[in-house]
Coordinates of C-alpha atoms in Angstrom, one line a residue:
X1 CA 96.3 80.9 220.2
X2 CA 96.6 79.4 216.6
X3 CA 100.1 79.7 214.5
X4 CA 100.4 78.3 211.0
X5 CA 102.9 76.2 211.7
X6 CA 100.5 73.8 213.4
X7 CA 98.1 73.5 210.8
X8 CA 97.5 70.1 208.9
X9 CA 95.8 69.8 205.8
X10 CA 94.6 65.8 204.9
X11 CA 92.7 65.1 201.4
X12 CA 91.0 61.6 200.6
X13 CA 88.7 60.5 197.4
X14 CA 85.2 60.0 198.3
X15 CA 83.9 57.0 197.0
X16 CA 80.9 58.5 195.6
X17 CA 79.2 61.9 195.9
X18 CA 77.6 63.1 199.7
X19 CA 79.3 59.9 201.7
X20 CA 82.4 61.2 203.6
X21 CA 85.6 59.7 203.2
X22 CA 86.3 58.1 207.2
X23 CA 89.1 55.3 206.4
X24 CA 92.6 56.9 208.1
X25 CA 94.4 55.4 205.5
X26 CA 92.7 56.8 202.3
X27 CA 93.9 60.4 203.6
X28 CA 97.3 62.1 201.9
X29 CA 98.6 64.1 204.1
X30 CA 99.3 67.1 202.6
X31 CA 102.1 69.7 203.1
X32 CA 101.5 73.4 202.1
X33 CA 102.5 77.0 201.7
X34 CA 99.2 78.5 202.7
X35 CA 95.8 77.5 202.3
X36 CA 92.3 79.5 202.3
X37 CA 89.6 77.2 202.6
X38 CA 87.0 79.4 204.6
X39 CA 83.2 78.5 205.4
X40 CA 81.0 81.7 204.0
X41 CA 77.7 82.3 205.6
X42 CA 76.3 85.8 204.1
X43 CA 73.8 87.2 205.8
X44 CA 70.2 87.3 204.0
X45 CA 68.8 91.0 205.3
X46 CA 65.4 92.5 205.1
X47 CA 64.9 95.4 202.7
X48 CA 61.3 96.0 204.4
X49 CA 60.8 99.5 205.5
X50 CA 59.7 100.1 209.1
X51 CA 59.8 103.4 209.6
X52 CA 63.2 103.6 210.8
X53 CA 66.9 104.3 209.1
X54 CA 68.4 100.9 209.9
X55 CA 67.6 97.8 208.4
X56 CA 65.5 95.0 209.0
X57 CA 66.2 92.1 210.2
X58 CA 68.4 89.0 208.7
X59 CA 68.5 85.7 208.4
X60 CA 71.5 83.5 207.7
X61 CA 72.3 82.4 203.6
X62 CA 73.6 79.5 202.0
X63 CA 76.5 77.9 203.8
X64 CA 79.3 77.0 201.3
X65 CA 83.1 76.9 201.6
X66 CA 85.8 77.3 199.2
X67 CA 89.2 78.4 198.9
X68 CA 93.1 78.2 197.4
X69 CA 95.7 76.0 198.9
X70 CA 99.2 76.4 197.5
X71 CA 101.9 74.1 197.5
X72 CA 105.3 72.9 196.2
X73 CA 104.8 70.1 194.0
X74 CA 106.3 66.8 195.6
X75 CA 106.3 63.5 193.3
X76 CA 104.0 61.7 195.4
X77 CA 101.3 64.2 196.1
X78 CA 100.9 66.1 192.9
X79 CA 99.3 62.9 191.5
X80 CA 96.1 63.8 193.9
X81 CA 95.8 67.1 192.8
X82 CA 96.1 66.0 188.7
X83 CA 93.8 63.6 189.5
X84 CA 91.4 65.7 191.4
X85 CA 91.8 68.1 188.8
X86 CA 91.5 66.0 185.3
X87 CA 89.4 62.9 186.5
X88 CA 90.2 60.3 185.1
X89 CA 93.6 58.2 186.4
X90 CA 94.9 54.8 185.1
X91 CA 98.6 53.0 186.6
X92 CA 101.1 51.0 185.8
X93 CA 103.6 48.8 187.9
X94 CA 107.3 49.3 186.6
X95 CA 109.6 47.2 188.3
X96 CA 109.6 48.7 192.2
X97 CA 107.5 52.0 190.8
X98 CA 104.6 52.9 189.4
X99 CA 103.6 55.5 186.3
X100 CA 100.5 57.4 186.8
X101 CA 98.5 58.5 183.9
X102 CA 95.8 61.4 184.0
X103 CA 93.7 62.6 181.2
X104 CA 90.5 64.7 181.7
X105 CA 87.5 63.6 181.8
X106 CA 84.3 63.8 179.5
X107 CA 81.5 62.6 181.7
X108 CA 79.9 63.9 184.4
X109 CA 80.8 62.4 187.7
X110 CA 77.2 62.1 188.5
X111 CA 73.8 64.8 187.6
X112 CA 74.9 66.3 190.9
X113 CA 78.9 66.7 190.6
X114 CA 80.5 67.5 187.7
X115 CA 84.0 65.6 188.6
X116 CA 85.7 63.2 191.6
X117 CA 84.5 64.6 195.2
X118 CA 87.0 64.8 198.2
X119 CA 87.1 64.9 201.9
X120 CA 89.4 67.9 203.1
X121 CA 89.9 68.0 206.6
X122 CA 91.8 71.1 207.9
X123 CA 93.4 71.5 211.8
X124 CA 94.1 75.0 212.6
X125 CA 96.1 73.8 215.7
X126 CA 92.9 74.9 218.0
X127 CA 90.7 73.1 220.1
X128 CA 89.8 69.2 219.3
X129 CA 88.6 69.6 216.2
X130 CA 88.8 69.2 212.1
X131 CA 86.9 71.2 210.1
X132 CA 85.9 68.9 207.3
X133 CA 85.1 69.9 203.7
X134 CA 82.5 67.7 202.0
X135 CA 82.3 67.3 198.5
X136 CA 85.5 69.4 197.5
X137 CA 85.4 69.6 194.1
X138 CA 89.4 71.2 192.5
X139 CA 88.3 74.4 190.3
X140 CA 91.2 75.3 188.9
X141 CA 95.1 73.6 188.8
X142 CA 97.8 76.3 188.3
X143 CA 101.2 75.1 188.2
X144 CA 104.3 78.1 188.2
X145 CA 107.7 77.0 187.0
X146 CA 110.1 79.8 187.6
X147 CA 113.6 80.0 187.4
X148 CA 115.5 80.2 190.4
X149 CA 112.4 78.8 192.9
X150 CA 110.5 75.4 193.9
X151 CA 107.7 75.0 191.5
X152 CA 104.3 76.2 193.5
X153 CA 101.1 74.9 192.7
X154 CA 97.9 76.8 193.2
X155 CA 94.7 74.3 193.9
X156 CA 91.1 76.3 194.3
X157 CA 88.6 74.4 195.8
X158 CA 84.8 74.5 195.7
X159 CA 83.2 72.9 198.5
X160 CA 79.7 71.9 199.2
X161 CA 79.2 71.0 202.6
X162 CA 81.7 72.5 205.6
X163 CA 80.9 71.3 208.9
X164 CA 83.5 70.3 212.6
X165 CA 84.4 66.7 213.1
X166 CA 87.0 65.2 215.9
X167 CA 90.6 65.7 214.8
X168 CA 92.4 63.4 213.0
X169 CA 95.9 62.6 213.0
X170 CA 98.6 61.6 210.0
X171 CA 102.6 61.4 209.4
X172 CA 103.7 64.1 206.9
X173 CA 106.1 62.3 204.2
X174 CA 109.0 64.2 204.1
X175 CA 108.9 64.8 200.4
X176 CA 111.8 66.2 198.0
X177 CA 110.2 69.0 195.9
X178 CA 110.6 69.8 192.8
X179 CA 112.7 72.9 191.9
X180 CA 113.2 75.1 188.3
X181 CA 116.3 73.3 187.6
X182 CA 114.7 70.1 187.2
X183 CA 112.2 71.1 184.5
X184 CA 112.6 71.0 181.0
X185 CA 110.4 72.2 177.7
X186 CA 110.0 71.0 174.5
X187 CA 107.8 73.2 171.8
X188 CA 107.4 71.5 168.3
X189 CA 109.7 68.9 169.5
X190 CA 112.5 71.2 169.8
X191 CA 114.3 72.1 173.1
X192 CA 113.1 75.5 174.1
X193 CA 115.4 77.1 176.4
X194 CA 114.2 80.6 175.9
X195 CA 111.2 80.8 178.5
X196 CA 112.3 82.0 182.0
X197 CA 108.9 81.0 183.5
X198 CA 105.7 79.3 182.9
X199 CA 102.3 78.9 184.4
X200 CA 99.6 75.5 183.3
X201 CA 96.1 76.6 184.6
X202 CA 93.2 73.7 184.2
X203 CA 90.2 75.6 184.8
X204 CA 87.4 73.4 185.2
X205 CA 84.5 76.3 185.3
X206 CA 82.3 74.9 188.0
X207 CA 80.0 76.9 189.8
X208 CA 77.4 75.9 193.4
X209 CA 73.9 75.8 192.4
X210 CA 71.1 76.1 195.2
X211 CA 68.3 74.4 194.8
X212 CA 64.5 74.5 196.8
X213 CA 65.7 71.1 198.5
X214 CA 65.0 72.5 201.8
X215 CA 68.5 72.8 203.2
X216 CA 70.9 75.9 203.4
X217 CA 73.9 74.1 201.0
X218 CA 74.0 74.0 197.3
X219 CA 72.9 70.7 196.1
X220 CA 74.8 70.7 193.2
X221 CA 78.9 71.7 191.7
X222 CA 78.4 71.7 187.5
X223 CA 80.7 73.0 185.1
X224 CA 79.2 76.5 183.4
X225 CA 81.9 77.1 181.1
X226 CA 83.8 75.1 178.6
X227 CA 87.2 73.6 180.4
X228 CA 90.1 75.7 179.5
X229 CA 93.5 74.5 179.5
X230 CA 95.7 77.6 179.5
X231 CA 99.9 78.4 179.5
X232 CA 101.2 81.7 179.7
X233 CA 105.0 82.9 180.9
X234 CA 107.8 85.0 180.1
X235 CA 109.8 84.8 177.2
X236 CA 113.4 86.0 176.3
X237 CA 113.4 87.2 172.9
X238 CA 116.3 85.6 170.9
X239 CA 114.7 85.6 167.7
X240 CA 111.1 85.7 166.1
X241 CA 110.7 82.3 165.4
X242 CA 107.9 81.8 168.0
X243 CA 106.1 84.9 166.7
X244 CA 105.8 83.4 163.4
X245 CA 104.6 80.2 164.9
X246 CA 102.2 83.1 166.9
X247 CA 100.9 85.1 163.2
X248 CA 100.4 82.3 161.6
X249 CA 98.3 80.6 163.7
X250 CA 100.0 77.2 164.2
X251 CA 99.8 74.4 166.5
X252 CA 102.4 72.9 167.7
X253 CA 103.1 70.4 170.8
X254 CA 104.6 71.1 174.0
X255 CA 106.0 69.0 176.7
X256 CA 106.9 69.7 179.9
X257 CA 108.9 67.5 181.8
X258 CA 109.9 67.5 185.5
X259 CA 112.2 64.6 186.8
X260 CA 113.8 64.1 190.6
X261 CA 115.7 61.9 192.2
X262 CA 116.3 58.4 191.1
X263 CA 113.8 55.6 192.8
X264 CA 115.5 52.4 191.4
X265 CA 115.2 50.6 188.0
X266 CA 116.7 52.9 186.2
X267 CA 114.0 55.3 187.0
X268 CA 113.0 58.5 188.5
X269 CA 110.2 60.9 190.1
X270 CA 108.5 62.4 187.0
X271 CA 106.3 64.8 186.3
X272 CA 105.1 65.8 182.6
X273 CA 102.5 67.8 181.0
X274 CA 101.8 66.9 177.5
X275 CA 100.1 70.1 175.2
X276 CA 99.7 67.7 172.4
X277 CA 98.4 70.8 170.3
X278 CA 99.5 74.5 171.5
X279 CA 98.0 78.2 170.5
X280 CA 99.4 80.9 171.3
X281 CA 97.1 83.6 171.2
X282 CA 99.2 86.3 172.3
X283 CA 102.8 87.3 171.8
X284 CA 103.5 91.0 172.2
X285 CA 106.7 92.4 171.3
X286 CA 107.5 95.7 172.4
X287 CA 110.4 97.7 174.4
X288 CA 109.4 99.4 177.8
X289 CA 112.6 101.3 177.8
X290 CA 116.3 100.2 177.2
X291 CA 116.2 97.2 178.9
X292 CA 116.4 94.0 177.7
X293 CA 113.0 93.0 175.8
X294 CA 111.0 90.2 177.1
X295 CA 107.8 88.7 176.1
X296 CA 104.9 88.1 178.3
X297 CA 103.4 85.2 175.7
X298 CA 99.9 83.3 176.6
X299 CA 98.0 80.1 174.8
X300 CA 96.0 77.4 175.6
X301 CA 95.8 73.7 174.9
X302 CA 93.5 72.7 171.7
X303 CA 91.4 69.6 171.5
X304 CA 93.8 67.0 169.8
X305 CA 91.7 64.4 167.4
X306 CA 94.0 62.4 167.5
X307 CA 95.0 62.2 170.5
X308 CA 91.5 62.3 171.9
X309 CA 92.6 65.3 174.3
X310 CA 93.7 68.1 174.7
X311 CA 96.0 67.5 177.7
X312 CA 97.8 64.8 179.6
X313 CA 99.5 64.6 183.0
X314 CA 102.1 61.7 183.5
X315 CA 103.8 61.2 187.5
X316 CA 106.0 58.2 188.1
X317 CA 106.5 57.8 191.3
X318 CA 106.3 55.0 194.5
X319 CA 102.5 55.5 195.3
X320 CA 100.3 52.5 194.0
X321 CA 97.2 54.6 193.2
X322 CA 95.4 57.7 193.5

């Protein structure tokens, strides 16, 4: 009999596309709210007619796997998932701790994989065994910051190969979370204290493509779309000074900035997200009722010149490296 609470999720960087990550100690441990990584095997059946009302017989598709896994932000894990997400990760030594700096990438990983590959293992508190997820690939990053609740992140996973190894084992790091109070915005450089919640989405666009390689997994994880960088929440509605910035069509920049507990030097566990150049694209005003009016706004990060991107994720935390 399985229960949740036994479940153990465990995420390390492959060093290059197809070749499992093994090394115990390249593994994060990962604590979570839920996860859905699940192997799909559709069945392929006959459409020949054979003189009968049932089908004909079937065959077994193309093997894939792929799934959410949600999770409160910690300081020290959320770093995997930016960099899993945006590719490209550069850090700094400060004193006793180190500032992590992740900006997205604008080369392929390789002709086959679009960005940085992982090893997912996953225990479902059964049997002996890991099921092990080659060639993860993070779709799509959301992150929720709501008032009154831990921030939850949302990480969907496209997974190439899916296959059972021996279990593995790990300490969990017993991780202070981030929570709503810790957060604060800044839009056009300005304190913005009027948002009751947010949600960042990177959505990377990629999509498994088959090939006639002779095997029953897709050979290949490609973006098909342009990467979006979107941020939509709910706004109180003080005044109309963010519609203007809305019909007029401005950019502006937003920061969002998440900081913990202190960790020595005179610093502590951060987290930002930098919109150098914001859009809103919508920002409907309009009353339901008698109730109090809010706004349920949405935008998206534009290409910064320069800035040379269009988003930017800074942690400073303990960890050495991603």
């Amino acid at each position: 009999m399985a229960f949740g609470s036994e479940f153990a999720l465990r995420i390390a960087r492959q060093s290059s596309s197809t070749v499992v990550a093994t090394a115990p100690g390249s593994f994060h441990n990962v604590p979570f709210v839920s996860e859905g990584l699940v192997t799909d095997v559709p069945e392929l059946i006959s459409d020949t007619i054979r003189a009968r009302y049932e089908p004909g017989p079937s065959a077994p598709g193309i093997v894939s796997a792929m799934g959410d896994i949600v999770l409160h932000p910690s300081p020290d894990q959320i770093g995997l998932f930016a960099y899993a997400a945006m590719g490209i990760a550069s850090s700094t030594q400060i004193n006793s701790t180190y500032r992590h700096i992740f900006v997205p990438t604008q080369v392929r990983y390789t002709d086959r994989i679009a960005i940085q590959p992982f090893t997912i293992l996953k225990y479902a508190g059964v049997d002996t065994s890991d099921f092990q997820y080659t060639d993860s690939c993070l779709n799509r990053l959301a992150i929720d910051i709501v008032a009154g609740q831990y921030l939850r992140a949302t990480a969907n996973w496209v997974c190439r190969i899916s296959s059972l190894v021996a279990q593995s084992s790990g300490t969990f790091v017993e991780a202070q979370e981030y929570t709503w109070n810790q957060a604060s915005i800044s839009v056009g450089g300005a304190a913005m204290t009027d948002w009751q919640s947010v949600t960042l989405t990177i959505d990377n666009g990629l999509e498994m493509v088959p090939t006639l390689d002779g095997t029953t997994v897709n050979r290949l994880i490609l973006r098909n779309n342009f990467r979006q960088i979107n941020l939509s929440g709910t706004a109180d509605l003080p005044d109309l000074d963010e519609w203007k910035t809305f019909r007029a069509g401005s950019r502006t920049p937003v920061i969002i900035t998440i900081e913990g507990t202190s960790i020595g030097s005179g610093n502590v566990e951060t987290l930002k997200f930098d919109l150098p150049d914001f859009r809103y694209s919508a920002f409907p005003i309009g009353a339901s009722g008698p109730t109090r009016v809010t706004v349920g706004f949405q935008g998206r990060a534009v290409y910064h010149p320069g800035s040379a991107l269009a988003f930017m994720v800074t942690c400073i935390n303990t960890r050495a490296n991603y």
